[in-house]
Short mmCIF file of C-alpha atoms in Angstrom, two decimals:
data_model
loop_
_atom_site.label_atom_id
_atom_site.label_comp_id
_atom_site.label_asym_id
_atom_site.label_seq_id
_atom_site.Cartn_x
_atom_site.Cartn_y
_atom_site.Cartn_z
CA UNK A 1 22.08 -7.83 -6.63
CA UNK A 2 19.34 -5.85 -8.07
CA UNK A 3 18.20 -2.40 -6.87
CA UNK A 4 14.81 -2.31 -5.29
CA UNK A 5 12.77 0.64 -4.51
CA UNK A 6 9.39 2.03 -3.91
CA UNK A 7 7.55 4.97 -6.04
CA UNK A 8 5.21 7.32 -4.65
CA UNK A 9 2.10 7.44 -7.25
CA UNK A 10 -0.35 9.44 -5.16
CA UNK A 11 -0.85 10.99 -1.45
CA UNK A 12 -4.52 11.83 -1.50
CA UNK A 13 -7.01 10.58 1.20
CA UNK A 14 -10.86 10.22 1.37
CA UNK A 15 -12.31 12.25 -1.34
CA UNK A 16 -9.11 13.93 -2.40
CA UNK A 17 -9.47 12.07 -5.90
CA UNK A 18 -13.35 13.19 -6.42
CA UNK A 19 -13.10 16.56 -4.73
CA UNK A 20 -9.66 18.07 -5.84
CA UNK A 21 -8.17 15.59 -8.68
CA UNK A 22 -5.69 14.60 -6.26
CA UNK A 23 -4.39 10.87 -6.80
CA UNK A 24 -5.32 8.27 -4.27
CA UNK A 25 -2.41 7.20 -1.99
CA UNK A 26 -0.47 4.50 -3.47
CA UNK A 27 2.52 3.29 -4.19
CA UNK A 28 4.21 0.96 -6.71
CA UNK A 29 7.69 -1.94 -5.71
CA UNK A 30 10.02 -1.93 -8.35
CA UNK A 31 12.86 -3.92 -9.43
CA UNK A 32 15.26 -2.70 -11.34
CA UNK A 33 12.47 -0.61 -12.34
CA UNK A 34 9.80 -3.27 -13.56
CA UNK A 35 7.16 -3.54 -10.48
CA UNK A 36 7.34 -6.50 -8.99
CA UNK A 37 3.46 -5.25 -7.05
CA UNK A 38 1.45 -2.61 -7.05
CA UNK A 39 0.18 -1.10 -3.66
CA UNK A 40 -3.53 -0.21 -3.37
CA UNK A 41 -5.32 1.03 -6.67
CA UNK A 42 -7.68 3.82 -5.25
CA UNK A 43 -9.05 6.88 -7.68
CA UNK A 44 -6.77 8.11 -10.00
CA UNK A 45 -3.90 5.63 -9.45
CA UNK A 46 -4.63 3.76 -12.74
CA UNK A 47 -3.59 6.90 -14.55
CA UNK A 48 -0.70 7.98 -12.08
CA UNK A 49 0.52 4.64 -12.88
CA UNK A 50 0.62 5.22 -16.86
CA UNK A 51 2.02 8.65 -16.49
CA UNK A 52 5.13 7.25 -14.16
CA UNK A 53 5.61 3.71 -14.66
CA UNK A 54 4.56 3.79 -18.20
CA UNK A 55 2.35 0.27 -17.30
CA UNK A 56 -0.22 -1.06 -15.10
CA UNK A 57 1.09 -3.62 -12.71
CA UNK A 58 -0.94 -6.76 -12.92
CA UNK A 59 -0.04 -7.77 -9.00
CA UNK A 60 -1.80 -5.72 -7.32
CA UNK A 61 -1.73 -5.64 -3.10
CA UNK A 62 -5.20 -3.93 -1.89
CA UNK A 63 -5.52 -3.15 1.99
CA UNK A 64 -8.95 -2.72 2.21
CA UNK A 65 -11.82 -1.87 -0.29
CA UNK A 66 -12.55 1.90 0.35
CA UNK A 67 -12.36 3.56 -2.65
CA UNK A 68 -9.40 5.39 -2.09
CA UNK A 69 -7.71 2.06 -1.83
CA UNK A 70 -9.75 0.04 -4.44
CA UNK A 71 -11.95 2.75 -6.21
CA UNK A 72 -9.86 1.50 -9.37
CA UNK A 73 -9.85 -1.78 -9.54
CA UNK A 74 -13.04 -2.85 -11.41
CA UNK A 75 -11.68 -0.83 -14.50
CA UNK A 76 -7.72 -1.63 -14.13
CA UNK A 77 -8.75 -5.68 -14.63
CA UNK A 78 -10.24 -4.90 -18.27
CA UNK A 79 -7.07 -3.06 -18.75
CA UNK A 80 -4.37 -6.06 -18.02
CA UNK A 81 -3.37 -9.02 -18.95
CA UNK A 82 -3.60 -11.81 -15.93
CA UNK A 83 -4.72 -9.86 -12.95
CA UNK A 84 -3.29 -10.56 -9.75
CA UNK A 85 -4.92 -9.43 -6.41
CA UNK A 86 -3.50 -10.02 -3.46
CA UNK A 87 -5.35 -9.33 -0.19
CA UNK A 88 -6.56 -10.82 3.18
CA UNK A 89 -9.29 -12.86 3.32
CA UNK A 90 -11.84 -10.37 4.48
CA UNK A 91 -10.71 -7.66 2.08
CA UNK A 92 -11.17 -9.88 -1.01
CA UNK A 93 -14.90 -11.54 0.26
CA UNK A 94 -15.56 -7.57 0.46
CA UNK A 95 -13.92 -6.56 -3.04
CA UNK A 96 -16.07 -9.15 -4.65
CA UNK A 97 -19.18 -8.12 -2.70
CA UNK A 98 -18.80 -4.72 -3.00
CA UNK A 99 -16.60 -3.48 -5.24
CA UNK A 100 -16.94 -5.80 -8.30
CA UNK A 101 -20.46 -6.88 -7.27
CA UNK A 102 -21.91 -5.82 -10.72
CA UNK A 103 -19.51 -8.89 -12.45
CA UNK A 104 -22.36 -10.83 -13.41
CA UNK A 105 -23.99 -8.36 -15.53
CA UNK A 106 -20.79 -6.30 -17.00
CA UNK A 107 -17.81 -7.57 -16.00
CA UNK A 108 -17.78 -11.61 -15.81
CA UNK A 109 -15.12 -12.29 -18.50
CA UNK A 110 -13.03 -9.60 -16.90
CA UNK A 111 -13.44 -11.10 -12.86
CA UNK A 112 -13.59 -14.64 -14.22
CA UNK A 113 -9.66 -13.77 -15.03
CA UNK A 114 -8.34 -12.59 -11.74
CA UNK A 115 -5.97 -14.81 -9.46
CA UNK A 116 -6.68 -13.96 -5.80
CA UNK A 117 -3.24 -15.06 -3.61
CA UNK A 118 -4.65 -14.64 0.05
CA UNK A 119 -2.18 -15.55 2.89
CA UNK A 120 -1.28 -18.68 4.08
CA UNK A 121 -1.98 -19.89 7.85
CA UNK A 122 1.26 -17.59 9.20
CA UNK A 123 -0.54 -14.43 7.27
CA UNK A 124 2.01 -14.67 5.01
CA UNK A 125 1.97 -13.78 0.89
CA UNK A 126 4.27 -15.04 -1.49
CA UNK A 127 5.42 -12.98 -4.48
CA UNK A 128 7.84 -14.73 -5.85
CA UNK A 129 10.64 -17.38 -4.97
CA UNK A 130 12.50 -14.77 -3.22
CA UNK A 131 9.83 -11.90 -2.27
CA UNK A 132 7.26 -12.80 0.37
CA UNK A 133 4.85 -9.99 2.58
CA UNK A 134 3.87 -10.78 6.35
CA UNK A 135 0.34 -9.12 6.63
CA UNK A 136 -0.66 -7.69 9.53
CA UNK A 137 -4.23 -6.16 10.97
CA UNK A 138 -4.41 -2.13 10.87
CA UNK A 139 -6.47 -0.18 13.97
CA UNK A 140 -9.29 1.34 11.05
CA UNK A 141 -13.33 0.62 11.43
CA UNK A 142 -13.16 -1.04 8.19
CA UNK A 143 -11.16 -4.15 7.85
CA UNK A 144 -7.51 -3.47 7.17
CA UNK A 145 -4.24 -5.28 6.49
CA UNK A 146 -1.01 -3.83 6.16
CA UNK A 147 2.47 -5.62 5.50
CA UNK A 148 6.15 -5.92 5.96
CA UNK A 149 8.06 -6.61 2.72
CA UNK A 150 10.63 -9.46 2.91
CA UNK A 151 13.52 -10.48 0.65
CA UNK A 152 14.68 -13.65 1.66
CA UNK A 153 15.13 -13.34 6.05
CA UNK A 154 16.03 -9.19 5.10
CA UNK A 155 12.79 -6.88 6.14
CA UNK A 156 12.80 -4.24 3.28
CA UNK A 157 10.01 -2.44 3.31
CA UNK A 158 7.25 -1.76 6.34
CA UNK A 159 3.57 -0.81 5.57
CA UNK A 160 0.97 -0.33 8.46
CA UNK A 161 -1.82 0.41 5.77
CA UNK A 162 -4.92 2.81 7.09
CA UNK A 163 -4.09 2.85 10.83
CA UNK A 164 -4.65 5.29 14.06
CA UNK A 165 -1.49 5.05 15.89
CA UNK A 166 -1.10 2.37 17.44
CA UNK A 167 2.60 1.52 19.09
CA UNK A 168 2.24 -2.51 18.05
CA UNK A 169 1.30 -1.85 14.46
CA UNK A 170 3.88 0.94 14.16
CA UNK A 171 6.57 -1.62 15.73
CA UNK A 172 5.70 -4.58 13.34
CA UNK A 173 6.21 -2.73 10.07
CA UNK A 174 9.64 -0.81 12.11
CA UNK A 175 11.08 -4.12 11.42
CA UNK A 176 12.22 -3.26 7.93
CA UNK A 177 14.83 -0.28 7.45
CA UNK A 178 11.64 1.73 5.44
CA UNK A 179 8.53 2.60 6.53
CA UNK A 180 5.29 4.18 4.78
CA UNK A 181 3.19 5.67 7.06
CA UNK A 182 -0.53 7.16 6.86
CA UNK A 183 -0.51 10.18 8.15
CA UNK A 184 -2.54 13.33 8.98
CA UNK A 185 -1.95 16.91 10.37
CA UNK A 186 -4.89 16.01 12.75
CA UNK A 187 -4.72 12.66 13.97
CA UNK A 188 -7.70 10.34 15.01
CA UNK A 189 -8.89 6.68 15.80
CA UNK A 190 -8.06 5.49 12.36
CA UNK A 191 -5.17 8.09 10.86
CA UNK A 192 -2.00 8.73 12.54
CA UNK A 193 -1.00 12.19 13.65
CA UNK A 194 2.22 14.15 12.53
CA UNK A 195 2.96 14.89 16.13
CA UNK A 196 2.07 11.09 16.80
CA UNK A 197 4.63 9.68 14.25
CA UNK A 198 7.32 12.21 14.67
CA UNK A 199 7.60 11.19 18.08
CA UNK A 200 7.70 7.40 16.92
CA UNK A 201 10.19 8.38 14.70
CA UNK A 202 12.43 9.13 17.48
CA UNK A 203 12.33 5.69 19.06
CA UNK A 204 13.20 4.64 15.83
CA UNK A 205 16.50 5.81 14.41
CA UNK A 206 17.25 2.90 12.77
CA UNK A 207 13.90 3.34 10.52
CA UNK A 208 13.52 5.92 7.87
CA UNK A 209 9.82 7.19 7.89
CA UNK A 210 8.03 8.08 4.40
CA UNK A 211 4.61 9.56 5.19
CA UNK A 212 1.02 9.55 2.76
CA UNK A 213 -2.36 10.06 2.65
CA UNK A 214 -2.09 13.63 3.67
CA UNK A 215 -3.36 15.23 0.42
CA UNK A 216 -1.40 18.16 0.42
CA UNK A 217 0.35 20.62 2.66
CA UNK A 218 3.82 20.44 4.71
CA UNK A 219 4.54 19.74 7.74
CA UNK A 220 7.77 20.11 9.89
CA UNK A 221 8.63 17.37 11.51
CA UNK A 222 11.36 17.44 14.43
CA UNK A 223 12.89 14.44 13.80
CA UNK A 224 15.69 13.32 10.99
CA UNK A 225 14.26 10.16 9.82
CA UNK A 226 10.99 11.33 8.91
CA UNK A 227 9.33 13.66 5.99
CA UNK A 228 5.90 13.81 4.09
CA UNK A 229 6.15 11.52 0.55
CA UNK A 230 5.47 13.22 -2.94
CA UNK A 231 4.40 11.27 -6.25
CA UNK A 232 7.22 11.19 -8.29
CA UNK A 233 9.42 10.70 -5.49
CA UNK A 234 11.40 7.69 -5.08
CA UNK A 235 12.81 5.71 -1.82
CA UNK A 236 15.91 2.51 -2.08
CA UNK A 237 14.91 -0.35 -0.52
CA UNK A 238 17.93 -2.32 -1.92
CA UNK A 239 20.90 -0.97 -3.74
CA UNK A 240 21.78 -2.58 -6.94
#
């Protein structure tokens, strides 16, 4: 059996990266610590990712195409070998519009090389023979997908992506035993609360609650199962 587990590679939100230096949330799903995908590639992450993993995953999940989710990308795919994006629909027709939409000009070669695995007609991504991600729509303005990370029929790993709180989104990604959660001291329409997912948290005891995109700061949360994420810091998904 091998051991599976996430790393934290950034926490910052908005303009954290531009402003402050502060790495773009992401995170990176190892196995037996080679990634098996990369989660979002927003400012900074590139580098976050050669300073912890020692490498640049070339399977790279996106959830949506604001920069602190894709900001990287168009320089990451001169950097590896076979790129591998993996996205919704809508998110890649907007990465290519938007993000990459220079590629004839400067970057044709580079875009010309990229696979892009969207999801089938259940919304459903798979990694590998074994690995396999269950998208599912985030409450955000801007078109957002977040998933639940399956070995096999064994939920490992919940992701709700960019979201306001929202009870059904929250519920979906509660399925696995791990969840990582966007999350703000303030909440609003598109960015959970603290006080919002604490209180989730609580219906939730089975579900262990890792939260990002708060830039900095800490927070003291009432419940057991949930704290604020740190890069560095690592979470089991699966014990070897």
């Amino acid at each position: 059996m091998p051991k599976i587990e996430a790393v934290c590679l950034g926490v910052g939100k908005g303009a954290s990266y531009v402003m402050k230096g502060i790495t773009s949330t992401a995170f990176t799903v190892l196995i037996d610590d080679a990634p098996l995908f990369q989660v979002d590639m927003g400012g900074g992450v590139a580098r976050a990712c050669q300073q912890i993993l020692g490498r640049i995953p070339n399977r790279i999940y996106v959830s949506h195409n604001h920069s602190d989710h894709a900001g990287d990308l168009a320089v990451v795919i001169h950097l590896i070998d076979n790129p591998c994006i993996m996205a919704h629909p809508t998110v890649i027709e907007n990465i290519k519009q938007h993000r990459l939409h220079d590629a004839p000009a400067t970057q044709q070669r580079s875009i010309e090389k990229i696979t892009w695995i969207e999801p089938d007609a259940a919304d459903q991504i798979q990694i590998d023979a074994l690995h396999r991600l269950t998208l599912t729509r985030s409450q955000h303005v801007y078109t957002t997908y977040g998933f639940v990370l399956w070995r096999g029929r064994q939920p490992l790993l919940g992701y709700p992506a960019d979201t306001g709180y929202n009870e059904m989104v929250y519920r979906r990604a509660a399925q696995a035993p791990v969840m990582i959660v966007d999350g703000r001291a303030t909440g609003s329409a598109e960015h959970a609360g603290f006080e919002d997912i604490d209180a989730f948290a609580q219906k939730v005891p089975h579900c262990q609650l890792y939260v990002v995109h708060y830039e900095s700061g800490d927070y003291a949360f009432t419940s057991g199962n949930v704290r604020l994420w740190h890069p560095g810091d690592r979470v089991t998904l699966l014990e070897g």
